[in-house]
Amino acid sequence: MSNPGLIWLDDESAKRLIDVKSDGGEISSAEAENLRKFAVDGYFIMKLNVTAEDAAEIDRDVDRLWREKPSNLSFAYDSPPLRFSAADEQAQRRPRYRIHELHCASAVAMRLTLDPQLHRYASLILGEPAIATQSLYFEFGSQQMLHRDSTVVPTPEFGRLVAAWIALEDITEESGPLAYVPGSQKFPFRSLHGDQEYVYDPSRHTAAEVEGAVRYYDEELKRSGLPTHHFLAKRGEVLVWHSALMHGGAPPSSPERTRKSYVIHYSTLRNNRTRLCAVSETVDGIPGESVYESDAVLEHDGVYAFGNPLEGKFLYRR
């Protein structure tokens, strides 16, 4: 393979290996079908039981965060996020914001993060036990340009990342749905710095290096002629995607219209012993970023997720 670290489903032998696993009873026929779709198009769609009451409970949890403004949860438009304790709901609860680690403040979000079916798919795709490393809640469309996660999501090992996008309500075209490009996971990679540095590291890579990679992938997309699809999901529908799939948020025609959704990133349990996070804040009158680290891992019936990194150890200021 031209790039190190790619998952087994990217190999030419993927179809044969899926058939072997299916014939041997390691995976179900439905799992085999979804993995074949993933190997070809870089995604598949499945369904979870997310009830109207589940969605309403998440709404109440989000309302509570804006009302109570806890210091151990954060929200953002761009990285790094801000603590809720510094939030101004009237000014900042607006299109494009996201909440980090909602599963640490919402029982329904925690249930989704520890969903055994999603975790099994993540482990199957990665080829080894997975851990949910991060959750993101969106009340409105993200309006993100099409991108690859390797340029924005730090991961210890290249290619060891998979994500799930869960609709918390029925999604319309007007609200700026999730956009994705089937087959784009097969585009070549551009190193962020030096040789074969394909994964974003905020401690080393500059904004200019990230922008250079984003432009490169945008040009690859234009050259490919591949069409961009919009995920007009019903509540509970899930799009599971490859870390290299081009995806983003379509421009909304009605930005004030909600597009409630929940995203979970997974990586390998073996390679993720701690979880880092940064918050933008002013300390002793000096603006900057505070970086925290946590090794707190939540486990339920063999399903793993990181706890709240803002409740972990302070590392440094930058």
Coordinates of C-alpha atoms in Angstrom, one line a residue:
M1 CA 0.0 0.0 0.0
S2 CA 1.2 3.5 -0.8
N3 CA 0.5 4.9 2.7
P4 CA 1.4 3.1 6.0
G5 CA -1.3 2.4 8.5
L6 CA -4.3 1.9 6.3
I7 CA -6.9 -0.5 7.6
W8 CA -7.5 -4.0 6.3
L9 CA -10.7 -2.9 4.5
D10 CA -8.5 -0.7 2.2
D11 CA -6.5 -3.7 1.0
E12 CA -7.3 -5.4 -2.3
S13 CA -8.0 -8.6 -0.4
A14 CA -10.8 -7.0 1.6
K15 CA -13.7 -8.6 -0.3
R16 CA -12.2 -12.1 0.1
L17 CA -11.5 -11.6 3.8
I18 CA -15.0 -10.4 4.4
D19 CA -16.3 -13.5 2.7
V20 CA -14.1 -15.7 4.8
K21 CA -15.3 -14.0 8.0
S22 CA -18.9 -14.4 6.9
D23 CA -18.6 -18.0 5.8
G24 CA -16.8 -18.8 9.1
G25 CA -19.6 -17.2 11.2
E26 CA -17.3 -14.5 12.6
I27 CA -19.7 -11.8 11.2
S28 CA -23.3 -11.8 10.3
S29 CA -24.6 -11.4 6.8
A30 CA -25.7 -7.8 7.6
E31 CA -22.3 -7.0 8.9
A32 CA -20.7 -8.5 5.9
E33 CA -22.9 -6.3 3.6
N34 CA -22.0 -3.2 5.5
L35 CA -18.3 -3.9 5.5
R36 CA -18.4 -4.5 1.7
K37 CA -20.1 -1.1 1.3
F38 CA -17.5 0.5 3.6
A39 CA -14.6 -1.1 1.6
V40 CA -15.9 0.3 -1.7
D41 CA -17.5 3.6 -0.8
G42 CA -15.9 4.5 2.5
Y43 CA -19.2 4.5 4.5
F44 CA -22.4 2.6 5.3
I45 CA -25.7 3.6 6.9
M46 CA -27.4 1.7 9.8
K47 CA -30.2 2.4 12.3
L48 CA -30.2 2.8 16.0
N49 CA -33.3 3.1 18.3
V50 CA -33.3 6.8 19.1
T51 CA -36.8 7.6 20.4
A52 CA -38.5 11.0 20.4
E53 CA -38.1 11.0 24.2
D54 CA -34.4 10.2 23.9
A55 CA -34.1 13.3 21.6
A56 CA -36.1 15.4 24.0
E57 CA -33.9 14.3 26.9
I58 CA -30.8 15.4 25.1
D59 CA -32.5 18.7 24.4
R60 CA -33.1 19.2 28.1
D61 CA -29.5 18.2 28.9
V62 CA -28.2 20.8 26.4
D63 CA -30.5 23.5 27.7
R64 CA -29.2 22.7 31.2
L65 CA -25.5 23.2 30.1
W66 CA -26.3 26.6 28.7
R67 CA -28.2 27.5 31.9
E68 CA -25.9 26.1 34.5
K69 CA -22.6 26.8 32.7
P70 CA -20.3 24.1 34.2
S71 CA -16.6 24.6 34.0
N72 CA -15.8 21.0 33.1
L73 CA -17.7 20.9 29.8
S74 CA -16.8 22.9 26.6
F75 CA -18.3 24.2 23.4
A76 CA -16.7 25.5 20.2
Y77 CA -17.1 27.0 16.8
D78 CA -13.5 26.3 15.9
S79 CA -10.8 24.7 17.9
P80 CA -9.8 25.0 20.7
P81 CA -13.1 25.0 22.6
L82 CA -14.3 27.3 25.4
R83 CA -15.5 26.3 28.9
F84 CA -19.2 26.6 29.4
S85 CA -18.4 28.7 32.5
A86 CA -17.4 31.5 30.0
A87 CA -20.5 31.0 27.8
D88 CA -23.0 33.7 26.8
E89 CA -26.1 31.8 25.6
Q90 CA -27.7 34.7 23.9
A91 CA -24.6 35.5 21.9
Q92 CA -23.0 32.1 21.4
R93 CA -25.8 29.5 21.1
R94 CA -26.1 30.0 17.4
P95 CA -25.5 28.1 14.2
R96 CA -22.3 26.2 13.8
Y97 CA -21.4 25.6 17.5
R98 CA -20.7 22.2 18.9
I99 CA -20.5 20.7 22.3
H100 CA -17.5 18.5 23.3
E101 CA -18.0 15.3 25.3
L102 CA -21.8 15.6 25.9
H103 CA -21.7 12.0 27.0
C104 CA -20.2 13.2 30.3
A105 CA -23.3 15.2 31.0
S106 CA -26.1 13.3 29.3
A107 CA -27.3 9.7 30.0
V108 CA -28.7 9.3 26.5
A109 CA -25.5 10.6 24.9
M110 CA -23.6 8.2 27.2
R111 CA -25.8 5.3 26.0
L112 CA -25.1 6.2 22.4
T113 CA -21.3 6.5 23.0
L114 CA -21.3 3.1 24.7
D115 CA -23.6 1.5 22.1
P116 CA -22.4 -2.1 21.6
Q117 CA -23.4 -2.3 17.9
L118 CA -21.5 0.9 17.0
H119 CA -18.5 -0.3 19.1
R120 CA -18.5 -3.7 17.4
Y121 CA -18.5 -2.1 13.9
A122 CA -15.7 0.2 14.9
S123 CA -13.7 -2.8 16.2
L124 CA -14.4 -4.8 13.0
I125 CA -13.3 -1.9 10.8
L126 CA -10.2 -1.2 12.7
G127 CA -9.3 -4.9 13.0
E128 CA -8.9 -4.8 16.8
P129 CA -10.8 -3.5 20.0
A130 CA -11.9 0.1 19.7
I131 CA -12.4 2.9 22.1
A132 CA -14.7 5.9 21.7
T133 CA -12.2 8.8 22.0
Q134 CA -14.4 11.8 21.5
S135 CA -18.1 12.9 21.2
L136 CA -19.4 16.0 19.5
Y137 CA -23.0 17.3 19.6
F138 CA -24.3 19.7 17.0
E139 CA -27.6 21.6 17.4
F140 CA -27.3 23.2 14.0
G141 CA -25.4 22.4 10.8
S142 CA -21.6 22.4 11.2
Q143 CA -21.1 24.3 7.9
Q144 CA -17.7 22.6 7.7
M145 CA -16.0 22.5 4.3
L146 CA -15.3 19.0 2.9
H147 CA -12.3 17.5 4.7
R148 CA -10.5 14.4 5.8
D149 CA -10.4 13.6 9.5
S150 CA -6.7 13.0 9.4
T151 CA -6.2 16.8 8.9
V152 CA -8.2 17.8 12.0
V153 CA -8.5 14.9 14.4
P154 CA -5.3 13.9 16.3
T155 CA -4.8 10.1 16.3
P156 CA -1.8 8.2 17.6
E157 CA -1.5 6.0 14.5
F158 CA -2.4 6.9 10.9
G159 CA -5.6 5.2 9.6
R160 CA -6.7 4.0 13.1
L161 CA -9.9 6.2 13.2
V162 CA -13.5 5.6 12.3
A163 CA -16.5 7.8 13.0
A164 CA -20.3 7.6 13.4
W165 CA -22.8 10.5 12.7
I166 CA -26.2 9.9 14.4
A167 CA -29.3 11.9 13.5
L168 CA -31.2 13.1 16.6
E169 CA -34.1 14.4 14.5
D170 CA -35.2 14.1 10.9
I171 CA -32.8 16.2 8.8
T172 CA -33.9 18.5 5.9
E173 CA -31.9 20.0 3.1
E174 CA -32.6 23.5 4.4
S175 CA -30.7 22.8 7.7
G176 CA -27.3 22.0 6.0
P177 CA -27.1 18.2 6.2
L178 CA -24.0 16.1 6.5
A179 CA -22.2 16.1 3.1
Y180 CA -19.9 13.2 2.0
V181 CA -18.2 11.9 -1.1
P182 CA -18.4 8.2 -1.7
G183 CA -15.1 6.7 -2.8
S184 CA -13.0 9.7 -1.8
Q185 CA -11.3 7.6 0.9
K186 CA -9.2 6.2 -1.9
F187 CA -7.6 9.6 -2.8
P188 CA -3.9 9.8 -2.2
F189 CA -2.6 11.5 1.0
R190 CA -0.6 14.6 1.4
S191 CA 2.0 14.8 4.3
L192 CA 1.4 17.6 6.7
H193 CA 5.1 18.0 7.3
G194 CA 8.2 16.1 6.2
D195 CA 7.7 12.5 5.0
Q196 CA 4.6 10.5 5.7
E197 CA 3.2 12.7 8.5
Y198 CA -0.5 12.3 7.5
V199 CA -2.1 12.8 10.9
Y200 CA -2.7 16.2 12.5
D201 CA -0.7 16.9 15.7
P202 CA -1.6 20.2 17.2
S203 CA 1.7 20.4 19.1
R204 CA 3.7 20.2 15.9
H205 CA 1.7 21.2 12.8
T206 CA 0.9 24.7 11.9
A207 CA -2.4 26.2 10.6
A208 CA -0.6 26.8 7.3
E209 CA 0.3 23.1 7.0
V210 CA -3.3 22.0 7.7
E211 CA -4.6 24.5 5.2
G212 CA -2.1 23.2 2.6
A213 CA -3.5 19.6 3.1
V214 CA -7.1 20.8 2.9
R215 CA -6.4 22.6 -0.4
Y216 CA -4.6 19.5 -1.7
Y217 CA -7.6 17.3 -1.0
D218 CA -10.0 19.9 -2.4
E219 CA -8.1 19.8 -5.7
E220 CA -8.1 16.0 -5.6
L221 CA -11.9 16.1 -5.3
K222 CA -12.2 18.5 -8.2
R223 CA -10.0 16.3 -10.4
S224 CA -12.0 13.2 -9.4
G225 CA -15.4 14.5 -10.6
L226 CA -17.0 12.4 -7.8
P227 CA -20.4 13.7 -6.7
T228 CA -21.1 15.0 -3.2
H229 CA -24.1 13.4 -1.4
H230 CA -26.3 14.8 1.4
F231 CA -27.4 12.6 4.2
L232 CA -31.1 13.4 4.7
A233 CA -31.4 11.1 7.7
K234 CA -34.3 10.2 9.8
R235 CA -34.0 10.2 13.6
G236 CA -31.8 7.3 14.6
E237 CA -30.1 6.8 11.2
V238 CA -26.3 6.5 11.4
L239 CA -23.6 7.1 8.8
V240 CA -20.4 5.3 9.7
W241 CA -17.4 6.6 7.8
H242 CA -13.8 6.0 7.0
S243 CA -11.3 8.4 8.4
A244 CA -10.2 9.4 4.9
L245 CA -13.7 10.0 3.5
M246 CA -14.2 13.6 2.4
H247 CA -17.1 15.0 4.4
G248 CA -18.4 18.2 5.9
G249 CA -21.6 20.2 6.5
A250 CA -23.6 21.4 3.5
P251 CA -24.4 25.2 3.5
P252 CA -27.8 25.7 5.0
S253 CA -30.5 27.7 3.2
S254 CA -32.1 28.3 6.6
P255 CA -29.2 28.6 9.1
E256 CA -31.6 29.0 12.0
R257 CA -33.1 25.6 11.4
T258 CA -31.8 22.9 13.7
R259 CA -29.8 19.9 12.5
K260 CA -29.4 18.0 15.8
S261 CA -26.8 15.3 15.5
Y262 CA -24.3 13.4 17.6
V263 CA -20.8 12.3 16.4
I264 CA -18.5 9.7 17.9
H265 CA -14.9 9.2 16.9
Y266 CA -13.3 5.8 17.6
S267 CA -9.7 4.7 17.6
T268 CA -7.8 1.6 18.8
L269 CA -7.8 0.8 22.5
R270 CA -4.2 -0.4 22.1
N271 CA -2.9 2.9 20.9
N272 CA -5.0 5.3 23.1
R273 CA -4.0 5.2 26.7
T274 CA -4.8 8.9 27.4
R275 CA -7.0 11.6 26.0
L276 CA -5.7 15.1 25.5
C277 CA -7.8 18.3 25.2
A278 CA -7.2 22.0 25.1
V279 CA -9.5 24.9 26.1
S280 CA -9.0 28.5 25.1
E281 CA -9.0 30.7 28.2
T282 CA -7.3 33.6 29.9
V283 CA -5.3 32.8 33.0
D284 CA -3.7 35.5 35.2
G285 CA -4.7 38.0 32.5
I286 CA -2.8 36.1 29.8
P287 CA -4.9 34.6 26.9
G288 CA -3.8 31.2 25.7
E289 CA -4.7 27.5 25.7
S290 CA -4.7 25.2 28.6
V291 CA -4.0 21.5 27.8
Y292 CA -5.3 18.7 29.9
E293 CA -4.8 14.9 29.9
S294 CA -6.9 12.1 31.2
D295 CA -6.5 8.3 31.4
A296 CA -10.1 7.8 32.7
V297 CA -11.7 5.0 30.6
L298 CA -15.4 4.1 30.9
E299 CA -16.2 0.5 30.3
H300 CA -19.5 -1.4 30.0
D301 CA -19.8 -5.0 28.9
G302 CA -16.6 -4.7 26.9
V303 CA -17.4 -1.4 25.3
Y304 CA -14.9 1.4 26.0
A305 CA -15.0 5.2 26.0
F306 CA -12.8 8.0 27.4
G307 CA -14.3 10.0 30.2
N308 CA -14.0 13.8 30.5
P309 CA -10.5 15.0 29.7
L310 CA -11.2 18.4 31.4
E311 CA -11.5 16.5 34.7
G312 CA -8.0 15.1 34.1
K313 CA -4.5 16.4 34.8
F314 CA -3.4 19.9 33.8
L315 CA -0.3 19.6 31.5
Y316 CA 0.8 23.0 30.3
R317 CA -0.2 26.3 28.8
R318 CA 0.5 27.3 25.2

